Coordinates of C-alpha atoms and ligand atoms in Angstrom, one line a residue:
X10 CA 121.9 60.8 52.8
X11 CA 118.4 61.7 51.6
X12 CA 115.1 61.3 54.3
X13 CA 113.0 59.7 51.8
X14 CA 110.1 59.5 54.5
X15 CA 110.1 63.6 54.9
X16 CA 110.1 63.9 51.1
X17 CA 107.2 61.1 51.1
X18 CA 105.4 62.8 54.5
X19 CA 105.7 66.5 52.8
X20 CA 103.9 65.1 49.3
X21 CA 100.3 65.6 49.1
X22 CA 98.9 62.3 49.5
X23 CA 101.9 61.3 52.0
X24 CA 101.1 63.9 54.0
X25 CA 97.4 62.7 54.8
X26 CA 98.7 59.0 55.1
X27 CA 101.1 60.5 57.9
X28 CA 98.4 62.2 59.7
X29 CA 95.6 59.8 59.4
X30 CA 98.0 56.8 60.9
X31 CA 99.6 59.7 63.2
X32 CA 102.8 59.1 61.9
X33 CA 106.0 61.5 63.1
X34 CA 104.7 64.8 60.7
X35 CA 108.1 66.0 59.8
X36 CA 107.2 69.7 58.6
X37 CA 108.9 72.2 55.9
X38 CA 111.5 74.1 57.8
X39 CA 112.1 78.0 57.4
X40 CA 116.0 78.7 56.7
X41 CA 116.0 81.9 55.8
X42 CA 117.3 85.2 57.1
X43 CA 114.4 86.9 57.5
X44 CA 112.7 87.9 60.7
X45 CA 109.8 85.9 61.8
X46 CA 106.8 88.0 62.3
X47 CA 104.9 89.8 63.4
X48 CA 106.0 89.9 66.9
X49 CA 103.7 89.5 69.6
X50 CA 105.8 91.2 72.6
X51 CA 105.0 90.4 76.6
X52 CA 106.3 90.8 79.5
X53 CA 108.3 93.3 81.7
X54 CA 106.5 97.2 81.3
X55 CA 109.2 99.5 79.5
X56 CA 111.4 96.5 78.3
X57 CA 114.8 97.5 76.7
X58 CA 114.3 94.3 74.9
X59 CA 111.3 95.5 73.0
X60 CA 113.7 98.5 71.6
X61 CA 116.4 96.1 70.7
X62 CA 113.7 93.7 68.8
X63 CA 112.4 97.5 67.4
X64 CA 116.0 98.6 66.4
X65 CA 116.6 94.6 65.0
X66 CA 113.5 95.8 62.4
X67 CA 111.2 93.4 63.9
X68 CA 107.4 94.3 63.4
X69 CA 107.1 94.5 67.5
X70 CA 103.2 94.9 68.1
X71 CA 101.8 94.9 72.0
X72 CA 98.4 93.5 71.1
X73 CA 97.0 92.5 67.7
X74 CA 94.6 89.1 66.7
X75 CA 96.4 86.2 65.7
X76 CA 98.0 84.8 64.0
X77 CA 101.4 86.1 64.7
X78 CA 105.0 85.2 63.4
X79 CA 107.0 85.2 67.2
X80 CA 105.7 85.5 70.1
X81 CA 108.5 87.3 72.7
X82 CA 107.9 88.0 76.3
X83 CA 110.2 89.6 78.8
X84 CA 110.1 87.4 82.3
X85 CA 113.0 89.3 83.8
X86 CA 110.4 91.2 86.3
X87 CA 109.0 87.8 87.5
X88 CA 110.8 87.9 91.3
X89 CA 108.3 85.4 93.0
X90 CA 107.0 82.0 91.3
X91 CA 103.5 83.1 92.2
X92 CA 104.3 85.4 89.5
X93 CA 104.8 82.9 87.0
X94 CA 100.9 82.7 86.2
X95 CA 102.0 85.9 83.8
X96 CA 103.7 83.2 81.5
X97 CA 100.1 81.3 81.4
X98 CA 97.9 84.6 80.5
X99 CA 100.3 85.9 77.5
X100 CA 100.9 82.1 75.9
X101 CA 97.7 79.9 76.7
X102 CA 95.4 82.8 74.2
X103 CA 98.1 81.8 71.4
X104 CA 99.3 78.5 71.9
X105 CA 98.0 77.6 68.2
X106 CA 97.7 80.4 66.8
X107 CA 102.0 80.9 65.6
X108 CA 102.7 80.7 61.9
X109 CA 104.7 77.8 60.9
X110 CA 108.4 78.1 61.9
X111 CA 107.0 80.6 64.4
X112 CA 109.1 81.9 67.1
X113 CA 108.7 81.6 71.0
X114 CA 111.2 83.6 72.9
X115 CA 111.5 84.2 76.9
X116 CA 113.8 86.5 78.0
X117 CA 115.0 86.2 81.9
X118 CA 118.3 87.1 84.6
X119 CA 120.4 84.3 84.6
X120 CA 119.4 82.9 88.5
X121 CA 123.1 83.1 89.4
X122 CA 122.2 86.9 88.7
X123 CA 119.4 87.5 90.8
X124 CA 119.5 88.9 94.1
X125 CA 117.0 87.2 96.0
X126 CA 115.8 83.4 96.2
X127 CA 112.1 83.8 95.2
X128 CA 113.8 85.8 91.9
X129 CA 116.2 82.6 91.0
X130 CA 113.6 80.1 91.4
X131 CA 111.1 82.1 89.2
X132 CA 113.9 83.0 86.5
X133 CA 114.9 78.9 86.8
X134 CA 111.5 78.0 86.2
X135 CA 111.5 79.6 83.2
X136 CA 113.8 76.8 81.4
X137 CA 110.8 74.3 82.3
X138 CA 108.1 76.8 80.0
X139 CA 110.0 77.1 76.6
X140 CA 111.3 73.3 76.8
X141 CA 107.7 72.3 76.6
X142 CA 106.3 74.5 74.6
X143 CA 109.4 73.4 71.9
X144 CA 108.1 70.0 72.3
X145 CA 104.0 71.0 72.3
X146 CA 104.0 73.3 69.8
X147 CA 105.2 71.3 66.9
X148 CA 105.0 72.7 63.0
X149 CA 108.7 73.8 63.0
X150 CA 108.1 76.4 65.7
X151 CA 111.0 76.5 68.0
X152 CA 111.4 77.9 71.5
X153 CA 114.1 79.1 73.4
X154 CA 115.5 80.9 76.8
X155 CA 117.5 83.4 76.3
X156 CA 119.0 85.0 80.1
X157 CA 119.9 88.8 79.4
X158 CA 121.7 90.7 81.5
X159 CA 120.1 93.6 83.4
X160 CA 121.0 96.6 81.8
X161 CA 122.5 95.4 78.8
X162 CA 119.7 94.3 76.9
X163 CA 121.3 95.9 73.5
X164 CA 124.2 92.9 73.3
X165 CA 121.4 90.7 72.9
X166 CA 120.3 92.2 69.8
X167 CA 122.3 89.3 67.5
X168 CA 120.9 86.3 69.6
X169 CA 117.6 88.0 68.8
X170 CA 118.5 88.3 65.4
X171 CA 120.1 85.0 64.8
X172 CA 117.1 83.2 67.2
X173 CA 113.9 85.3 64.9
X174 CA 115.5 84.5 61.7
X175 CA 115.0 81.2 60.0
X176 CA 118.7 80.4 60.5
X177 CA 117.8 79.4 63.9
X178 CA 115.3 76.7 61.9
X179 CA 117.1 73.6 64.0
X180 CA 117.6 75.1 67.6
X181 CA 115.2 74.2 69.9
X182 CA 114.7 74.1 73.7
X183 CA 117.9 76.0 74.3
X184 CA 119.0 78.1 76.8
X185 CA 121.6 81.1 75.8
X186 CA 123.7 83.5 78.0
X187 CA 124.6 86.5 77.1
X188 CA 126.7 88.7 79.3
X189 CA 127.2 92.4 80.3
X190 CA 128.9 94.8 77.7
X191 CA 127.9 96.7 74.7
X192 CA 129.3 94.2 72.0
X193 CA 130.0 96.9 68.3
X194 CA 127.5 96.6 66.0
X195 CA 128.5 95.4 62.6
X196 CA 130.2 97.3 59.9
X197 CA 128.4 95.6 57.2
X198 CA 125.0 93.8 58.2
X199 CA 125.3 91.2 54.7
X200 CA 128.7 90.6 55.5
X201 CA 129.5 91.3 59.4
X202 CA 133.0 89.1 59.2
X203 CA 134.6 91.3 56.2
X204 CA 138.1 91.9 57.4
X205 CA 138.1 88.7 59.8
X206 CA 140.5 85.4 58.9
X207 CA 138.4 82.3 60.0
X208 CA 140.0 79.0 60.8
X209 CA 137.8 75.8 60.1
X210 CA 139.1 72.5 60.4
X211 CA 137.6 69.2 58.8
X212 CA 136.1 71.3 56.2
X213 CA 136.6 68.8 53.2
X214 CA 133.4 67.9 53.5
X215 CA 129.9 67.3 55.8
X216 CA 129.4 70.2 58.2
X217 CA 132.7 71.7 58.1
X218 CA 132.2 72.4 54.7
X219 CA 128.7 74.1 55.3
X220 CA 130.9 76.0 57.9
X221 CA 133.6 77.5 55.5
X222 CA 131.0 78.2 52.7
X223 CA 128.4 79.9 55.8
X224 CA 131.6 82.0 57.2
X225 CA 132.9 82.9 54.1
X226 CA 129.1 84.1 52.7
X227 CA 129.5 86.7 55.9
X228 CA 132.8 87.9 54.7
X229 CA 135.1 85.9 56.2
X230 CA 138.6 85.1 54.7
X231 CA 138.2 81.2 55.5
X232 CA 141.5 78.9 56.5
X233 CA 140.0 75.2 54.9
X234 CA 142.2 72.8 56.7
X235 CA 142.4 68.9 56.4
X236 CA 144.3 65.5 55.7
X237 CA 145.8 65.5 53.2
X238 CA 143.7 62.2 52.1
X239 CA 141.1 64.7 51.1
X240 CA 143.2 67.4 49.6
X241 CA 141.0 67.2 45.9
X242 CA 137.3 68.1 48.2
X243 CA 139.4 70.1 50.4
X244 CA 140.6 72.6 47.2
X245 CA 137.0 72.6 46.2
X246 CA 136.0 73.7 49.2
X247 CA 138.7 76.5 49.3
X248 CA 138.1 78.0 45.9
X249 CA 134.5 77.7 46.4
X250 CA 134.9 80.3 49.3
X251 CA 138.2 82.1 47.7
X252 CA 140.1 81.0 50.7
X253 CA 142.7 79.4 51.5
X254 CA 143.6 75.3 52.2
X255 CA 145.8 74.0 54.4
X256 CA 146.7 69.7 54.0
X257 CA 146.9 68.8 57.7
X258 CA 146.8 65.7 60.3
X259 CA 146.0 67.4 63.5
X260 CA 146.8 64.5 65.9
X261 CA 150.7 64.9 64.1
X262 CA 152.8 65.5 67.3
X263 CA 153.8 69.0 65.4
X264 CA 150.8 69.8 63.6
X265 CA 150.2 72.7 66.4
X266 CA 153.6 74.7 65.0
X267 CA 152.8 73.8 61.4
X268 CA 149.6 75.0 61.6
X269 CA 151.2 78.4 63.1
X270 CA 153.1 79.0 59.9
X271 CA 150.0 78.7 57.9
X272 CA 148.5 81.8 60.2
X273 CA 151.2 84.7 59.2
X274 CA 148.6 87.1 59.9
X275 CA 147.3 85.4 63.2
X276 CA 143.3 84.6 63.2
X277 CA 140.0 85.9 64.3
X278 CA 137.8 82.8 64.1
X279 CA 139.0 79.0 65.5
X280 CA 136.5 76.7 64.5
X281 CA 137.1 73.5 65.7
X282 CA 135.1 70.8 63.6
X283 CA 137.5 68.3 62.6
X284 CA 135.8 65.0 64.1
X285 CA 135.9 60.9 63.8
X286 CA 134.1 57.9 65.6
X287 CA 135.4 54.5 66.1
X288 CA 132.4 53.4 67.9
X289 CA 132.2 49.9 69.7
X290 CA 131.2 49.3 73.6
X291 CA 133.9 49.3 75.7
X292 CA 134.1 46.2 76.7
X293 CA 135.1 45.7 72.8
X294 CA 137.3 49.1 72.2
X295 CA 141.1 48.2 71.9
X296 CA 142.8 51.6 72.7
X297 CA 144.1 52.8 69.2
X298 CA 140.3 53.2 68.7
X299 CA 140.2 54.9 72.1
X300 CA 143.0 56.8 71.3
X301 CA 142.6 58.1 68.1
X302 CA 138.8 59.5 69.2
X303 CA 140.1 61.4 72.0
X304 CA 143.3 62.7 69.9
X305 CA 140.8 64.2 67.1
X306 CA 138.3 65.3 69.3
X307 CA 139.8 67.0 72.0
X308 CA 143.4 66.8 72.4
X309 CA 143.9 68.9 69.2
X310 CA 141.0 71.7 69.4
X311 CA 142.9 72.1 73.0
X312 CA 146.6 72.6 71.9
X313 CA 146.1 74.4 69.1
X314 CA 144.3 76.8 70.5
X315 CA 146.9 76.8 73.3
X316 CA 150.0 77.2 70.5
X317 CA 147.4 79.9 68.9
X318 CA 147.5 82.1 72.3
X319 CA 151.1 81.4 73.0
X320 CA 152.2 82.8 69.6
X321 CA 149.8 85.5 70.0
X322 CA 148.4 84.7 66.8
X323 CA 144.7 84.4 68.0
X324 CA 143.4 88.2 67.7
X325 CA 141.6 90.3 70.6
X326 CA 137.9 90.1 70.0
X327 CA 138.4 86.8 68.5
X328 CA 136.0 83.7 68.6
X329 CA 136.7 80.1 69.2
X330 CA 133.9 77.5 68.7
X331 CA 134.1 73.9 69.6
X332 CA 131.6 71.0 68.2
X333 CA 130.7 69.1 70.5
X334 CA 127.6 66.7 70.3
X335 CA 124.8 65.4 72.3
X336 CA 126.4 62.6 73.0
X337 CA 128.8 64.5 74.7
X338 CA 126.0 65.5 76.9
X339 CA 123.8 62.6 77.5
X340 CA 126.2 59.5 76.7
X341 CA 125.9 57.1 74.3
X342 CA 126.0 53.3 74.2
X343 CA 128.9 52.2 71.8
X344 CA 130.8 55.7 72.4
X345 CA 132.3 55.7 75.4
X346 CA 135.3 57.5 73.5
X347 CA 133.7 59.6 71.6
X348 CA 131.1 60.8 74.2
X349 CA 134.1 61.3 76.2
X350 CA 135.8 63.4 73.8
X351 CA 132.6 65.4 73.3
X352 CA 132.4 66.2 77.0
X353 CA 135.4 67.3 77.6
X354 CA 135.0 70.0 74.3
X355 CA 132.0 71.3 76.6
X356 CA 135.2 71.3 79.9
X357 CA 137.4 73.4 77.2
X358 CA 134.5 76.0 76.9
X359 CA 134.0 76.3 80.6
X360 CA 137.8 76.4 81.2
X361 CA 138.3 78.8 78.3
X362 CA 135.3 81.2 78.4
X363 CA 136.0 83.0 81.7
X364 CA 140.4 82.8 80.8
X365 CA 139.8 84.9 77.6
X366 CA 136.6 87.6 77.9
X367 CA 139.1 89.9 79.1
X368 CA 140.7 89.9 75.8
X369 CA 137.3 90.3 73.9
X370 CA 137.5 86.6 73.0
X371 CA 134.5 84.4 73.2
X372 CA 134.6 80.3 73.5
X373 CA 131.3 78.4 72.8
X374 CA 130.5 75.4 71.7
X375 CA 127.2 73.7 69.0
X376 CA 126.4 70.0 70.1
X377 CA 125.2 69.1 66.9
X378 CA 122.4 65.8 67.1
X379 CA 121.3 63.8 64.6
X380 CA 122.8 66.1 61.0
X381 CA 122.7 64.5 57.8
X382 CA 126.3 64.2 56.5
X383 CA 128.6 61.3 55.8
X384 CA 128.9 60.0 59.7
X385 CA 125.4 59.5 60.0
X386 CA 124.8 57.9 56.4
X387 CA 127.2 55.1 58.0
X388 CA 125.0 54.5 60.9
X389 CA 122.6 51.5 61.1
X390 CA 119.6 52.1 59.3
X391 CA 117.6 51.4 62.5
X392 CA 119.6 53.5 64.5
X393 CA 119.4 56.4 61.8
X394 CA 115.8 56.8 61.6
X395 CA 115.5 56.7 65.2
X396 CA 118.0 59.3 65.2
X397 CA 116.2 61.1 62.4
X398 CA 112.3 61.3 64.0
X399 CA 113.4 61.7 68.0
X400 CA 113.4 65.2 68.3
X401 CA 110.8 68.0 68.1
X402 CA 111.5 68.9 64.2
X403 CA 110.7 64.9 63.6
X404 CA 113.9 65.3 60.8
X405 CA 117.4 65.2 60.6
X406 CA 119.5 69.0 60.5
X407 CA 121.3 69.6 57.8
X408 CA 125.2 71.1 58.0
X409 CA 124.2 74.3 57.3
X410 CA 121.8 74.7 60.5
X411 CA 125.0 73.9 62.3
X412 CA 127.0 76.6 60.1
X413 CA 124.3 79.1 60.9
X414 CA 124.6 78.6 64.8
X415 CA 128.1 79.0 64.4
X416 CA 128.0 82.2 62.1
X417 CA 125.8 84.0 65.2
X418 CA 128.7 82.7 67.7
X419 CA 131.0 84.2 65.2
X420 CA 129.3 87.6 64.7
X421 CA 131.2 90.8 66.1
X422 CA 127.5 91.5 67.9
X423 CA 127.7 88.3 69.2
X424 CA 131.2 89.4 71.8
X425 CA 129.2 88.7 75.3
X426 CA 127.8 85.7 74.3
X427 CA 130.4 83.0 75.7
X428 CA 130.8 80.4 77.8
X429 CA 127.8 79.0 76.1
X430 CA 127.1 75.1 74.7
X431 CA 124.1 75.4 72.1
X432 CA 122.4 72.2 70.9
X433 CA 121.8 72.4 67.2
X434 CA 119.5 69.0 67.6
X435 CA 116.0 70.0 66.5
X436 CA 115.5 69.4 70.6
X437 CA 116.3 65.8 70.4
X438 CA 114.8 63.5 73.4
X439 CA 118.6 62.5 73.5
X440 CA 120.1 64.6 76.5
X441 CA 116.8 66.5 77.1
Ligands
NAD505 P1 132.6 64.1 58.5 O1 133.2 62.8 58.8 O2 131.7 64.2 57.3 O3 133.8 65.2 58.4 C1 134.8 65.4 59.4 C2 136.0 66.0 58.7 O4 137.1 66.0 59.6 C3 136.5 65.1 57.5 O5 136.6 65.9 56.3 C4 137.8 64.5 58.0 O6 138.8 64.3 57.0 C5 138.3 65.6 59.0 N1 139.2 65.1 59.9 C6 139.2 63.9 60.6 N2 140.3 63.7 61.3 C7 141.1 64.7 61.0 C8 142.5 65.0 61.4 N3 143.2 64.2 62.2 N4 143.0 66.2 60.9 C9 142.3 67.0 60.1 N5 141.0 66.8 59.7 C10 140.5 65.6 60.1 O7 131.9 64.6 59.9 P2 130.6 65.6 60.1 O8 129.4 64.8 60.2 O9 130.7 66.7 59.1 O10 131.0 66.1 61.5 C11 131.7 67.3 61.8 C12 131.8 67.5 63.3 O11 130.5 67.5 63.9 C13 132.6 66.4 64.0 O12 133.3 67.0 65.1 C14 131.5 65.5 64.6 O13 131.9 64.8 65.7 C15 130.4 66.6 64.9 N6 129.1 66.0 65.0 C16 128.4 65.5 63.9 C17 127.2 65.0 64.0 C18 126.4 64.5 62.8 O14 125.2 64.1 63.0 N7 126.9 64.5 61.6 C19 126.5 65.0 65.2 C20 127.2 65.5 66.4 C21 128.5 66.0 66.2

């Protein structure tokens, strides 16, 4: 599963021979909690953002010589796209002058939001700046979109957090909602899921394992369920985090019920991992490998979270989380099934997000790309190093970068972010 070209393009004399034949440079990546800075802050005069990033215990400066750690700028005044020459004066002077890992964030209304037409197509626009400057700026720096809205700047404060910190290290290029409401900070900032019971399925292994280990490091009590095939990594898995396991085939006609009894005390967190691939084109695909794809993928994250709100086992101010994929989002030759289960986890969020914010519970989904983990150590070698360089980081993620994104969806501060589907792909050309 190892990138032996990043190990060999991050060694001394590997890293000239990279750059002098201009080889992808895949750099270091930043995974840590900290906050990148110092912040260079932008934007709308008086921003409520700039307190939140202040109250966050971000160093926020409003002018200062590079080099600087983020670079933040508030857009949400821009209401004409002549405006939009304000984004070109506060990033051209900096463009190369961000740490590595540095931080670009560019905070906007949600155009659906905005009240007249000159305002949407300037807030739109926005999208078209922080893609590119993911893809320009290079060195681990990531970029990202993040549509606020009015008034309720303060429940973006674990986005901000979450998209500073170097847990965000594989995000790139995305664009993040968070609603109106005053989300409750948390108890306890080194473990904001104390008290909370988190359900993660798959986690034997690969990313839901990163999952179970990530929620449980935030305070979680985690619920480890899979086959029973894999009961021995499984255990591991559920000592490791002093949780619980649970030996379960989720495409059994009653493994919806049986799951139930497993949940006497109902559940806070529903993370939907569990995952396969029978890939073949379709003119080759009989339909058990149709089938089974679609029963993993989909069918089961859906009922069971159905069963879980019809027993009233799944908690007010709870938080489900799909995995998806960018296939899911751009297609995929040779996974018509699984492309099509993927999809339709990004239809469950849409369906799901507006049905349950009136209870307090959030539905997102991650679309992980190319992570290193069992399923992609089985790919063609070919196909895996493409997979590996074609994206902004020039590297594959690793589990945990998905486990991170998932820990911010999970967060109590993170209650009016939902509805959302957030690529954890190192902005992968796939689906851009
Ligand atoms: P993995 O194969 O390493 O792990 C998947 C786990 O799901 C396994 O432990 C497996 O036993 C379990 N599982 C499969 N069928 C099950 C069932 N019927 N009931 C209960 N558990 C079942 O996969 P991974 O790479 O860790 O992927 C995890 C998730 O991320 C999957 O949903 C996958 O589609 C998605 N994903 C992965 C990548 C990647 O690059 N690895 C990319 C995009 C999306």
């Amino acid at each position: 599963m190892g990138d032996r070209y990043a190990s060999f393009a991050n060694s001394g004399p590997g890293h000239a021979l990279v750059k002098r034949l201009g080889l992808p440079d895949p750099p270091r990546l930043r995974r840590d909690a900290a906050l990148a800075g110092p912040v260079l802050f932008g934007g709308r005069p008086g921003s409520a953002v700039r307190d939140a990033l202040t109250k966050l215990g971000a160093d926020v400066i409003d002018t200062a010589d590079p080099p600087h750690g983020a670079l933040v700028f508030d857009a949400s005044h821009l209401t004409d796209p002549a405006q939009l020459v304000a984004l070109h004066e506060f990033f051209h002077p900096y463009a190369r002058s961000l740490h590595r890992s540095g931080r670009v964030i560019v905070l906007g209304t949600a155009p659906e939001n905005c009240g007249t037409t000159g305002h949407a197509i300037a807030q739109r626009a926005l999208e078209g700046l922080t893609r590119s400057i993911g893809k320009e700026f290079g060195r681990g720096i990531t970029a990202q979109l993040v549509y606020v809205t009015p008034d309720a700047e303060a429940a973006a404060e674990s986005t901000l957090r979450f998209l500073l910190s170097g847990r965000s290290a594989y995000v790139s290029g995305q664009v993040v909602r968070v609603g109106p409401g005053h989300p409750p900070p948390p108890a306890h900032p080194d473990r904001p899921l104390d008290g909370r019971i988190a359900l993660v399925t798959g986690a034997a292994r690969g990313i839901g394992a990163a999952i179970a280990t990530t929620l449980g490091r935030d305070g979680a009590t985690v619920i480890a369920l899979d086959v029973p095939a894999a009961g021995d990594a499984l255990a591991a898995v559920a000592n490791e985090v002093r949780g619980r396991a649970v030996q379960l085939d989720l495409t059994h006609p009653e493994a919806a019920g049986r799951l139930a009894t497993h949940l006497p005390d109902g559940v806070d967190i529903v993370v939907h991992n569990a995952g396969i691939t029978r890939d073949r084109t379709i003119a080759k695909m009989d339909a058990a490998g149709w089938n089974s794809v679609i029963a993993v993928n989909l069918t089961a994250p859906a009922r069971i979270t159905a069963e879980l709100l019809d027993r009233g086992l799944l908690h007010d101010g709870g938080r489900v989380v799909g995995v998806s994929s960018i296939a899911g989002i751009a297609g995929n030759r040779g996974q018509t099934n699984y492309a099509t289960s993927k999809a339709g986890v990004i239809g469950f969020v849409r369906a799901m997000a507006p049905e349950l914010i009136g209870r307090g519970i959030t539905v997102n989904a991650v679309a992980p790309g190319f992570i290193e983990t069992a399923m992609t150590a089985r790919m063609p070698v070919m196909l895996r190093e493409a997979g590996r360089r074609m994206n902004s980081m020039a590297q594959g993620g690793r589990p945990v970068d998905v486990a991170e994104t998932i820990a911010w969806l999970a967060a109590p501060g993170s209650g009016t972010v939902t509805g959302n589907i957030v690529r954890v792909c190192g902005q992968s050309l796939l689906g851009a």
